[in-house]
GROMACS .gro file of C-alpha atoms in nm:
model
  447
    1MET     CA    1  12.310  14.687   4.326
    2LEU     CA    2  12.267  14.743   4.699
    3HIS     CA    3  12.639  14.780   4.757
    4SER     CA    4  12.684  15.035   4.479
    5SER     CA    5  12.382  15.237   4.602
    6VAL     CA    6  12.524  15.255   4.950
    7THR     CA    7  12.856  15.372   4.812
    8VAL     CA    8  12.683  15.652   4.621
    9ILE     CA    9  12.497  15.763   4.932
   10ARG     CA   10  12.811  15.784   5.141
   11THR     CA   11  13.019  15.961   4.869
   12ASN     CA   12  12.761  16.228   4.793
   13LYS     CA   13  12.706  16.302   5.157
   14PHE     CA   14  13.074  16.340   5.236
   15ARG     CA   15  13.103  16.592   4.949
   16GLU     CA   16  12.810  16.794   5.084
   17MET     CA   17  12.962  16.801   5.433
   18GLU     CA   18  13.297  16.917   5.303
   19ASN     CA   19  13.160  17.184   5.067
   20GLN     CA   20  12.872  17.320   5.272
   21ASN     CA   21  12.999  17.236   5.621
   22GLN     CA   22  12.644  17.168   5.742
   23GLU     CA   23  12.523  16.941   6.023
   24PRO     CA   24  12.344  16.622   5.903
   25THR     CA   25  11.985  16.549   5.991
   26PRO     CA   26  11.952  16.203   6.154
   27THR     CA   27  11.710  15.949   6.019
   28GLN     CA   28  11.594  15.603   6.127
   29PRO     CA   29  11.879  15.356   6.177
   30ASN     CA   30  11.943  15.115   5.892
   31GLN     CA   31  11.995  14.768   6.043
   32ARG     CA   32  12.158  14.623   5.734
   33LEU     CA   33  12.424  14.894   5.693
   34GLY     CA   34  12.557  14.928   6.042
   35SER     CA   35  12.506  14.854   6.405
   36PRO     CA   36  12.175  14.938   6.579
   37SER     CA   37  12.322  15.263   6.713
   38GLN     CA   38  12.452  15.383   6.376
   39GLU     CA   39  12.252  15.665   6.211
   40LEU     CA   40  12.261  15.778   5.852
   41PRO     CA   41  12.238  16.147   5.755
   42SER     CA   42  11.970  16.291   5.532
   43THR     CA   43  12.013  16.272   5.160
   44SER     CA   44  11.971  16.503   4.866
   45SER     CA   45  11.700  16.473   4.604
   46ASN     CA   46  11.937  16.281   4.377
   47GLU     CA   47  12.008  16.041   4.656
   48GLN     CA   48  11.637  15.999   4.728
   49THR     CA   49  11.582  15.920   4.362
   50GLN     CA   50  11.852  15.654   4.386
   51LYS     CA   51  11.685  15.506   4.692
   52ARG     CA   52  11.353  15.485   4.510
   53ASN     CA   53  11.524  15.306   4.223
   54ARG     CA   54  11.673  15.044   4.448
   55PRO     CA   55  11.548  14.693   4.372
   56GLU     CA   56  11.472  14.613   4.738
   57SER     CA   57  11.415  14.829   5.041
   58PRO     CA   58  11.558  14.742   5.380
   59GLN     CA   59  11.206  14.684   5.512
   60ASN     CA   60  11.129  14.434   5.236
   61GLU     CA   61  11.458  14.262   5.298
   62SER     CA   62  11.375  14.230   5.666
   63ASN     CA   63  11.040  14.073   5.586
   64ASP     CA   64  11.198  13.829   5.343
   65SER     CA   65  11.453  13.735   5.601
   66ALA     CA   66  11.182  13.671   5.857
   67GLN     CA   67  10.986  13.450   5.618
   68SER     CA   68  11.276  13.234   5.499
   69PRO     CA   69  11.427  12.974   5.738
   70LYS     CA   70  11.758  13.068   5.892
   71ARG     CA   71  12.040  12.820   5.857
   72SER     CA   72  12.243  12.706   6.153
   73ARG     CA   73  12.619  12.746   6.172
   74ASN     CA   74  12.674  12.409   6.007
   75GLY     CA   75  12.451  12.514   5.715
   76SER     CA   76  12.159  12.282   5.792
   77LEU     CA   77  11.798  12.395   5.797
   78PRO     CA   78  11.600  12.370   6.123
   79THR     CA   79  11.359  12.080   6.184
   80PRO     CA   80  11.009  12.181   6.070
   81SER     CA   81  10.754  12.217   6.347
   82PHE     CA   82  10.436  12.005   6.331
   83PRO     CA   83  10.151  11.966   6.578
   84GLN     CA   84  10.213  11.693   6.832
   85GLU     CA   85   9.897  11.509   6.726
   86ILE     CA   86  10.019  11.476   6.367
   87ILE     CA   87  10.359  11.346   6.478
   88PHE     CA   88  10.187  11.093   6.706
   89GLU     CA   89   9.962  10.967   6.425
   90ILE     CA   90  10.248  10.931   6.178
   91LEU     CA   91  10.486  10.754   6.416
   92SER     CA   92  10.222  10.516   6.554
   93ASN     CA   93  10.176  10.372   6.205
   94LEU     CA   94  10.544  10.302   6.140
   95PRO     CA   95  10.728   9.969   6.182
   96VAL     CA   96  10.923   9.913   6.501
   97LYS     CA   97  11.260   9.912   6.326
   98SER     CA   98  11.193  10.259   6.186
   99LEU     CA   99  11.088  10.387   6.529
  100LEU     CA  100  11.409  10.257   6.682
  101ARG     CA  101  11.609  10.463   6.431
  102PHE     CA  102  11.393  10.772   6.485
  103ARG     CA  103  11.467  10.780   6.858
  104CYS     CA  104  11.785  10.972   6.778
  105VAL     CA  105  11.600  11.252   6.592
  106SER     CA  106  11.532  11.448   6.910
  107LYS     CA  107  11.471  11.406   7.281
  108PRO     CA  108  11.094  11.466   7.245
  109TRP     CA  109  11.072  11.191   6.983
  110LYS     CA  110  11.271  10.954   7.200
  111SER     CA  111  11.042  11.023   7.496
  112LEU     CA  112  10.730  10.979   7.282
  113ILE     CA  113  10.841  10.643   7.140
  114ALA     CA  114  10.914  10.518   7.493
  115ASP     CA  115  10.582  10.646   7.632
  116ASN     CA  116  10.344  10.375   7.758
  117PHE     CA  117  10.039  10.525   7.588
  118PHE     CA  118  10.225  10.541   7.255
  119ILE     CA  119  10.342  10.178   7.292
  120LYS     CA  120   9.984  10.066   7.356
  121LYS     CA  121   9.847  10.266   7.062
  122HIS     CA  122  10.114  10.133   6.827
  123LEU     CA  123  10.044   9.774   6.939
  124LYS     CA  124   9.670   9.809   6.882
  125ARG     CA  125   9.720   9.940   6.530
  126THR     CA  126   9.958   9.656   6.453
  127GLN     CA  127   9.710   9.396   6.575
  128ASN     CA  128   9.426   9.549   6.372
  129ASP     CA  129   9.625   9.578   6.050
  130PRO     CA  130   9.442   9.366   5.786
  131GLU     CA  131   9.749   9.368   5.562
  132PHE     CA  132   9.964   9.175   5.816
  133SER     CA  133  10.248   9.415   5.734
  134LYS     CA  134  10.387   9.405   6.091
  135LYS     CA  135  10.312   9.042   6.172
  136ARG     CA  136  10.559   8.757   6.148
  137VAL     CA  137  10.567   8.380   6.189
  138LEU     CA  138  10.805   8.204   6.425
  139ILE     CA  139  10.926   7.873   6.286
  140ASN     CA  140  11.091   7.612   6.508
  141THR     CA  141  11.301   7.424   6.257
  142SER     CA  142  11.569   7.164   6.220
  143SER     CA  143  11.819   7.101   5.942
  144ILE     CA  144  12.121   6.879   5.887
  145GLN     CA  145  12.348   7.178   5.827
  146THR     CA  146  12.253   7.404   6.119
  147GLY     CA  147  12.073   7.177   6.368
  148SER     CA  148  11.776   7.312   6.562
  149SER     CA  149  11.696   7.681   6.539
  150ILE     CA  150  11.410   7.931   6.559
  151LYS     CA  151  11.357   8.147   6.252
  152SER     CA  152  11.102   8.406   6.152
  153CYS     CA  153  10.945   8.524   5.830
  154SER     CA  154  10.686   8.778   5.720
  155LEU     CA  155  10.325   8.658   5.743
  156LYS     CA  156  10.232   8.882   5.452
  157SER     CA  157  10.508   8.727   5.246
  158ILE     CA  158  10.370   8.376   5.305
  159PHE     CA  159  10.034   8.479   5.160
  160GLU     CA  160  10.158   8.698   4.874
  161ASP     CA  161  10.514   8.618   4.767
  162PRO     CA  162  10.625   8.318   4.560
  163ASN     CA  163  10.944   8.286   4.767
  164VAL     CA  164  10.965   8.346   5.142
  165ASN     CA  165  11.286   8.458   5.312
  166THR     CA  166  11.364   8.378   5.673
  167SER     CA  167  11.588   8.530   5.938
  168GLU     CA  168  11.744   8.374   6.246
  169ILE     CA  169  11.609   8.461   6.592
  170GLU     CA  170  11.891   8.529   6.835
  171TYR     CA  171  11.851   8.484   7.209
  172PRO     CA  172  12.069   8.395   7.511
  173SER     CA  173  12.159   8.031   7.581
  174LYS     CA  174  12.086   7.938   7.222
  175LYS     CA  175  12.242   7.606   7.111
  176ALA     CA  176  12.193   7.429   6.781
  177SER     CA  177  12.242   7.090   6.946
  178ARG     CA  178  11.951   7.148   7.189
  179TYR     CA  179  11.582   7.162   7.108
  180ASP     CA  180  11.405   7.467   7.251
  181TRP     CA  181  11.027   7.496   7.261
  182ILE     CA  182  10.812   7.793   7.161
  183VAL     CA  183  10.556   7.835   7.440
  184GLY     CA  184  10.359   8.117   7.277
  185SER     CA  185  10.345   8.484   7.193
  186CYS     CA  186  10.156   8.781   7.334
  187ASN     CA  187  10.173   9.150   7.233
  188GLY     CA  188  10.505   9.100   7.056
  189LEU     CA  189  10.669   8.907   7.339
  190ILE     CA  190  10.782   8.548   7.279
  191CYS     CA  191  10.806   8.283   7.551
  192ILE     CA  192  11.066   8.010   7.494
  193ALA     CA  193  11.121   7.705   7.715
  194ILE     CA  194  11.474   7.564   7.732
  195ARG     CA  195  11.522   7.210   7.864
  196GLU     CA  196  11.174   7.232   8.019
  197ASP     CA  197  11.313   7.405   8.329
  198THR     CA  198  11.443   7.737   8.193
  199VAL     CA  199  11.213   7.999   8.044
  200LEU     CA  200  11.295   8.314   7.846
  201LEU     CA  201  11.080   8.612   7.757
  202LEU     CA  202  11.199   8.774   7.437
  203ASN     CA  203  11.108   9.060   7.207
  204PRO     CA  204  11.289   8.957   6.887
  205THR     CA  205  11.227   9.295   6.722
  206LEU     CA  206  11.381   9.495   7.008
  207ARG     CA  207  11.638   9.218   7.071
  208VAL     CA  208  11.566   9.237   7.443
  209SER     CA  209  11.522   8.926   7.658
  210LYS     CA  210  11.472   8.824   8.017
  211ARG     CA  211  11.547   8.492   8.182
  212LEU     CA  212  11.289   8.387   8.438
  213PRO     CA  213  11.396   8.255   8.781
  214ASP     CA  214  11.474   7.883   8.779
  215LEU     CA  215  11.236   7.637   8.937
  216GLY     CA  216  11.497   7.379   9.031
  217PHE     CA  217  11.307   7.122   8.828
  218LYS     CA  218  11.468   6.787   8.753
  219LYS     CA  219  11.312   6.580   8.479
  220ARG     CA  220  11.181   6.243   8.588
  221ARG     CA  221  11.083   5.937   8.393
  222GLY     CA  222  10.717   5.931   8.300
  223CYS     CA  223  10.677   6.305   8.357
  224TYR     CA  224  10.637   6.599   8.124
  225THR     CA  225  10.586   6.975   8.145
  226VAL     CA  226  10.361   7.207   7.946
  227TYR     CA  227  10.352   7.585   7.957
  228GLY     CA  228  10.125   7.874   7.873
  229PHE     CA  229  10.197   8.245   7.828
  230GLY     CA  230   9.951   8.535   7.836
  231PHE     CA  231   9.856   8.881   7.957
  232ASP     CA  232   9.648   8.973   8.262
  233ALA     CA  233   9.496   9.310   8.172
  234SER     CA  234   9.340   9.360   8.519
  235VAL     CA  235   9.684   9.425   8.672
  236ASP     CA  236   9.885   9.495   8.355
  237ASP     CA  237  10.095   9.183   8.403
  238TYR     CA  238  10.242   8.913   8.180
  239LYS     CA  239  10.221   8.564   8.325
  240VAL     CA  240  10.376   8.227   8.246
  241VAL     CA  241  10.199   7.912   8.363
  242ARG     CA  242  10.390   7.588   8.414
  243VAL     CA  243  10.202   7.259   8.446
  244PHE     CA  244  10.414   6.969   8.568
  245CYS     CA  245  10.238   6.639   8.486
  246TYR     CA  246  10.343   6.319   8.660
  247GLN     CA  247  10.210   5.966   8.687
  248SER     CA  248  10.051   5.946   9.032
  249LYS     CA  249  10.075   5.575   9.122
  250GLY     CA  250  10.043   5.361   8.817
  251PHE     CA  251   9.905   5.352   8.467
  252GLU     CA  252   9.552   5.285   8.591
  253ASP     CA  253   9.553   5.592   8.813
  254GLY     CA  254   9.652   5.831   8.533
  255TYR     CA  255   9.836   6.158   8.586
  256GLU     CA  256   9.835   6.436   8.840
  257SER     CA  257   9.954   6.794   8.798
  258ILE     CA  258  10.138   7.068   8.984
  259VAL     CA  259  10.071   7.419   8.854
  260ARG     CA  260  10.284   7.728   8.912
  261VAL     CA  261  10.244   8.082   8.781
  262TYR     CA  262  10.518   8.336   8.713
  263SER     CA  263  10.432   8.708   8.734
  264MET     CA  264  10.649   8.963   8.556
  265ARG     CA  265  10.545   9.227   8.810
  266THR     CA  266  10.671   9.026   9.108
  267ASN     CA  267  10.941   8.832   8.918
  268CYS     CA  268  10.870   8.510   9.105
  269TRP     CA  269  10.685   8.178   9.079
  270ARG     CA  270  10.407   8.063   9.308
  271ARG     CA  271  10.185   7.760   9.319
  272ILE     CA  272   9.812   7.773   9.240
  273GLN     CA  273   9.532   7.518   9.222
  274ASP     CA  274   9.613   7.206   9.022
  275PHE     CA  275   9.425   7.106   8.709
  276PRO     CA  276   9.078   6.988   8.818
  277PHE     CA  277   8.987   6.813   8.490
  278GLY     CA  278   9.284   6.584   8.429
  279VAL     CA  279   9.607   6.689   8.258
  280PRO     CA  280   9.669   6.883   7.936
  281PHE     CA  281   9.816   6.739   7.620
  282SER     CA  282  10.175   6.825   7.539
  283GLU     CA  283  10.073   7.138   7.344
  284ALA     CA  284  10.118   7.479   7.507
  285GLY     CA  285   9.815   7.673   7.630
  286LYS     CA  286   9.649   7.908   7.382
  287HIS     CA  287   9.607   8.267   7.499
  288VAL     CA  288   9.268   8.423   7.428
  289ASP     CA  289   9.106   8.720   7.605
  290GLY     CA  290   9.304   8.692   7.929
  291THR     CA  291   9.277   8.312   7.952
  292LEU     CA  292   9.496   8.013   7.870
  293ASN     CA  293   9.327   7.717   7.706
  294TRP     CA  294   9.441   7.355   7.682
  295ALA     CA  295   9.300   7.042   7.525
  296VAL     CA  296   9.284   6.814   7.828
  297LEU     CA  297   9.294   6.437   7.854
  298SER     CA  298   9.053   6.283   8.102
  299ARG     CA  299   9.194   6.163   8.433
  300HIS     CA  300   9.153   5.793   8.349
  301TYR     CA  301   9.251   5.641   8.018
  302ARG     CA  302   8.967   5.385   8.035
  303ASP     CA  303   8.717   5.669   8.024
  304PHE     CA  304   8.884   5.865   7.744
  305SER     CA  305   8.743   6.206   7.659
  306CYS     CA  306   8.882   6.533   7.529
  307THR     CA  307   8.777   6.859   7.688
  308ILE     CA  308   8.893   7.220   7.669
  309VAL     CA  309   9.000   7.366   8.002
  310SER     CA  310   9.048   7.739   8.051
  311LEU     CA  311   9.256   7.913   8.318
  312ASP     CA  312   9.155   8.272   8.393
  313LEU     CA  313   9.483   8.462   8.444
  314ALA     CA  314   9.319   8.732   8.659
  315GLN     CA  315   9.113   8.509   8.891
  316GLU     CA  316   9.344   8.204   8.855
  317THR     CA  317   9.042   7.978   8.836
  318TYR     CA  318   8.958   7.697   8.593
  319LYS     CA  319   8.649   7.620   8.392
  320GLU     CA  320   8.553   7.389   8.110
  321VAL     CA  321   8.493   7.554   7.774
  322THR     CA  322   8.188   7.423   7.591
  323GLN     CA  323   8.264   7.289   7.245
  324PRO     CA  324   8.063   7.304   6.923
  325CYS     CA  325   7.853   7.014   6.801
  326TYR     CA  326   8.100   6.832   6.579
  327GLY     CA  327   7.861   6.562   6.463
  328ASN     CA  328   7.939   6.197   6.399
  329GLY     CA  329   8.286   6.077   6.321
  330ALA     CA  330   8.471   6.357   6.502
  331GLY     CA  331   8.823   6.253   6.592
  332GLU     CA  332   9.132   6.438   6.709
  333ARG     CA  333   9.089   6.803   6.803
  334ILE     CA  334   9.367   7.059   6.804
  335LEU     CA  335   9.343   7.409   6.951
  336GLY     CA  336   9.463   7.725   6.784
  337VAL     CA  337   9.408   8.101   6.771
  338LEU     CA  338   9.278   8.285   6.463
  339ASP     CA  339   9.252   8.664   6.470
  340GLY     CA  340   9.244   8.660   6.850
  341CYS     CA  341   8.966   8.399   6.868
  342LEU     CA  342   8.989   8.047   7.004
  343CYS     CA  343   8.960   7.788   6.728
  344VAL     CA  344   8.948   7.409   6.700
  345LEU     CA  345   9.056   7.193   6.409
  346CYS     CA  346   8.855   6.870   6.424
  347SER     CA  347   8.963   6.578   6.205
  348TYR     CA  348   8.718   6.326   6.058
  349GLY     CA  349   8.937   6.027   5.985
  350ARG     CA  350   9.130   6.077   5.663
  351LEU     CA  351   8.835   6.233   5.488
  352TYR     CA  352   8.834   6.599   5.587
  353ALA     CA  353   8.881   6.844   5.874
  354GLU     CA  354   8.669   7.129   6.002
  355VAL     CA  355   8.790   7.457   6.154
  356TRP     CA  356   8.557   7.604   6.418
  357VAL     CA  357   8.601   7.956   6.560
  358MET     CA  358   8.458   8.094   6.886
  359LYS     CA  359   8.366   8.449   6.783
  360GLU     CA  360   8.284   8.560   7.140
  361TYR     CA  361   8.495   8.387   7.399
  362GLY     CA  362   8.297   8.191   7.656
  363LYS     CA  363   7.971   8.184   7.457
  364ARG     CA  364   7.885   7.846   7.312
  365GLU     CA  365   7.640   7.991   7.060
  366SER     CA  366   7.924   8.193   6.905
  367TRP     CA  367   8.100   7.882   6.771
  368THR     CA  368   8.106   7.911   6.391
  369LYS     CA  369   8.234   7.665   6.135
  370LEU     CA  370   8.487   7.862   5.936
  371VAL     CA  371   8.587   7.612   5.669
  372THR     CA  372   8.586   7.244   5.575
  373ILE     CA  373   8.919   7.122   5.439
  374PRO     CA  374   8.942   6.803   5.232
  375TYR     CA  375   9.249   6.590   5.290
  376THR     CA  376   9.516   6.654   5.035
  377PRO     CA  377   9.633   6.371   4.811
  378ILE     CA  378   9.998   6.462   4.872
  379PRO     CA  379  10.179   6.136   4.960
  380GLY     CA  380  10.307   6.117   5.317
  381TYR     CA  381  10.076   6.392   5.445
  382GLU     CA  382   9.802   6.239   5.654
  383MET     CA  383   9.670   6.503   5.892
  384PHE     CA  384   9.642   6.873   5.949
  385LEU     CA  385   9.769   7.026   6.267
  386THR     CA  386   9.736   7.386   6.386
  387PRO     CA  387   9.545   7.670   6.214
  388LEU     CA  388   9.769   7.978   6.213
  389SER     CA  389   9.610   8.264   6.020
  390VAL     CA  390   9.342   8.365   5.770
  391SER     CA  391   9.399   8.621   5.496
  392LYS     CA  392   9.153   8.887   5.376
  393SER     CA  393   9.061   8.664   5.084
  394GLY     CA  394   8.977   8.375   5.317
  395GLU     CA  395   9.289   8.169   5.248
  396ILE     CA  396   9.389   7.978   5.560
  397LEU     CA  397   9.743   7.899   5.676
  398LEU     CA  398   9.792   7.567   5.854
  399ARG     CA  399  10.073   7.373   6.008
  400PHE     CA  400  10.071   7.052   5.804
  401GLU     CA  401  10.294   6.765   5.918
  402VAL     CA  402  10.651   6.900   5.879
  403ASN     CA  403  10.560   7.199   5.663
  404MET     CA  404  10.310   7.479   5.621
  405LEU     CA  405  10.015   7.464   5.388
  406LEU     CA  406   9.778   7.725   5.242
  407TYR     CA  407   9.422   7.630   5.152
  408ASN     CA  408   9.192   7.845   4.938
  409PRO     CA  409   8.831   7.736   5.007
  410GLU     CA  410   8.690   7.941   4.719
  411LYS     CA  411   8.909   7.765   4.463
  412ASN     CA  412   8.942   7.443   4.664
  413MET     CA  413   9.317   7.455   4.606
  414PHE     CA  414   9.627   7.387   4.816
  415ARG     CA  415   9.968   7.542   4.786
  416ILE     CA  416  10.289   7.519   4.985
  417PRO     CA  417  10.492   7.833   5.067
  418MET     CA  418  10.836   7.817   4.909
  419PHE     CA  419  11.134   7.871   5.139
  420PRO     CA  420  11.505   7.868   5.049
  421TYR     CA  421  11.620   7.508   5.006
  422ASP     CA  422  11.879   7.539   5.283
  423ALA     CA  423  11.653   7.719   5.534
  424PHE     CA  424  11.541   7.402   5.714
  425SER     CA  425  11.462   7.035   5.665
  426TYR     CA  426  11.132   7.030   5.850
  427ILE     CA  427  10.910   7.249   6.066
  428ASP     CA  428  10.806   7.137   6.411
  429GLN     CA  429  10.633   7.451   6.544
  430GLN     CA  430  10.488   7.775   6.415
  431GLU     CA  431  10.362   8.075   6.604
  432VAL     CA  432  10.228   8.407   6.471
  433TYR     CA  433  10.345   8.721   6.651
  434GLU     CA  434  10.337   9.094   6.593
  435GLU     CA  435  10.627   9.335   6.603
  436SER     CA  436  10.589   9.568   6.902
  437LEU     CA  437  10.770   9.804   7.139
  438VAL     CA  438  10.673   9.601   7.448
  439SER     CA  439  10.980   9.513   7.654
  440PRO     CA  440  11.011   9.199   7.872
  441THR     CA  441  11.208   9.400   8.126
  442VAL     CA  442  10.958   9.683   8.182
  443VAL     CA  443  10.628   9.657   8.371
  444ASN     CA  444  10.320   9.881   8.352
  445GLN     CA  445  10.346   9.933   7.976
  446HIS     CA  446   9.969   9.932   7.920
  447ARG     CA  447   9.847  10.176   8.184
   0.00000   0.00000   0.00000
């Protein structure tokens, strides 16, 4: 209709100019019919009637054009514009794998996802997620088919799904014929000890790793090494602690220790004060509230006692952590971390075990008995090991001999998570970690 109307206007006007030989009266330029400098002559009454009967006026068309999005040359619509606060809130709730894909959306998005404040905010939301949707479990496994390996699975899947799938964790220097040890996890970073003298920091979600400087350690008979890994918030630094335990003179004299600390900020090891309360068991230190905690064997075997020794990563000082009143019959105690709190699993023979949680770190009165677990009648299973996690419903996940076990205190029932039959033969270690954007090669990510 618009094209035919324009044709009528031009034809009628040309006839008037030829017959009457009169000068045209200029009007306002019509942007849609010509260039900005082009002017159209005045029209007759018939022509004005035709203009009024047009379905759309040029002014209306201009407004419609301004309101509808303009397509680019390739035909795609422009990216909608949202307030920065809304984009921040949406992205900070997404999984890491999605954020890695979204870095290519635009340069502002890429910069935002790499921003230290965003990384910190995303990590905090992941840690506070009650659904465990971004938390996973590291499993140090062994099987006849594949040898030793470190796998991971969804923590949420262990609690909710009848069948749990696993994926392989890839890292440098990995060998199926060699047994590597999971030291611990902190803010999405994993610390792995290889041959007791080589240490890696790894973010399995980002697939970024860093090998720490070698210590030149040579294993000696009668000696062993334990590690701990944690975060020093006072200087925004990740630290690895290595405790080398050796027999001082003879069996009667017990063990001594040499302690060194690695700082990611300085990328070097240095020696600090040795353990003042004996030597730790072979388990790695548990990271809680800027400290590393070990169950420590007394200096002399004749005077056997088990204490909890804490190393403050900021002050690099030791102190003994007061324990709860276990009562009579308390036996072996194993440390763990539940929801960021230090916990102890205390066994009472082959009768039952108790899980105690320190709600406020460093305060003895905050020790609370979380649950009492009766020993399961499953043949071949004699003791519980490390508490790993507690679900919203109160179900607790434990390392149990060579497998994992779930106990529901409300129903007083046990169940074993089901993994693929060829995933592994037995489990030697488990460690809960969260998916994060923290890189082992970048410092000052929490400022």
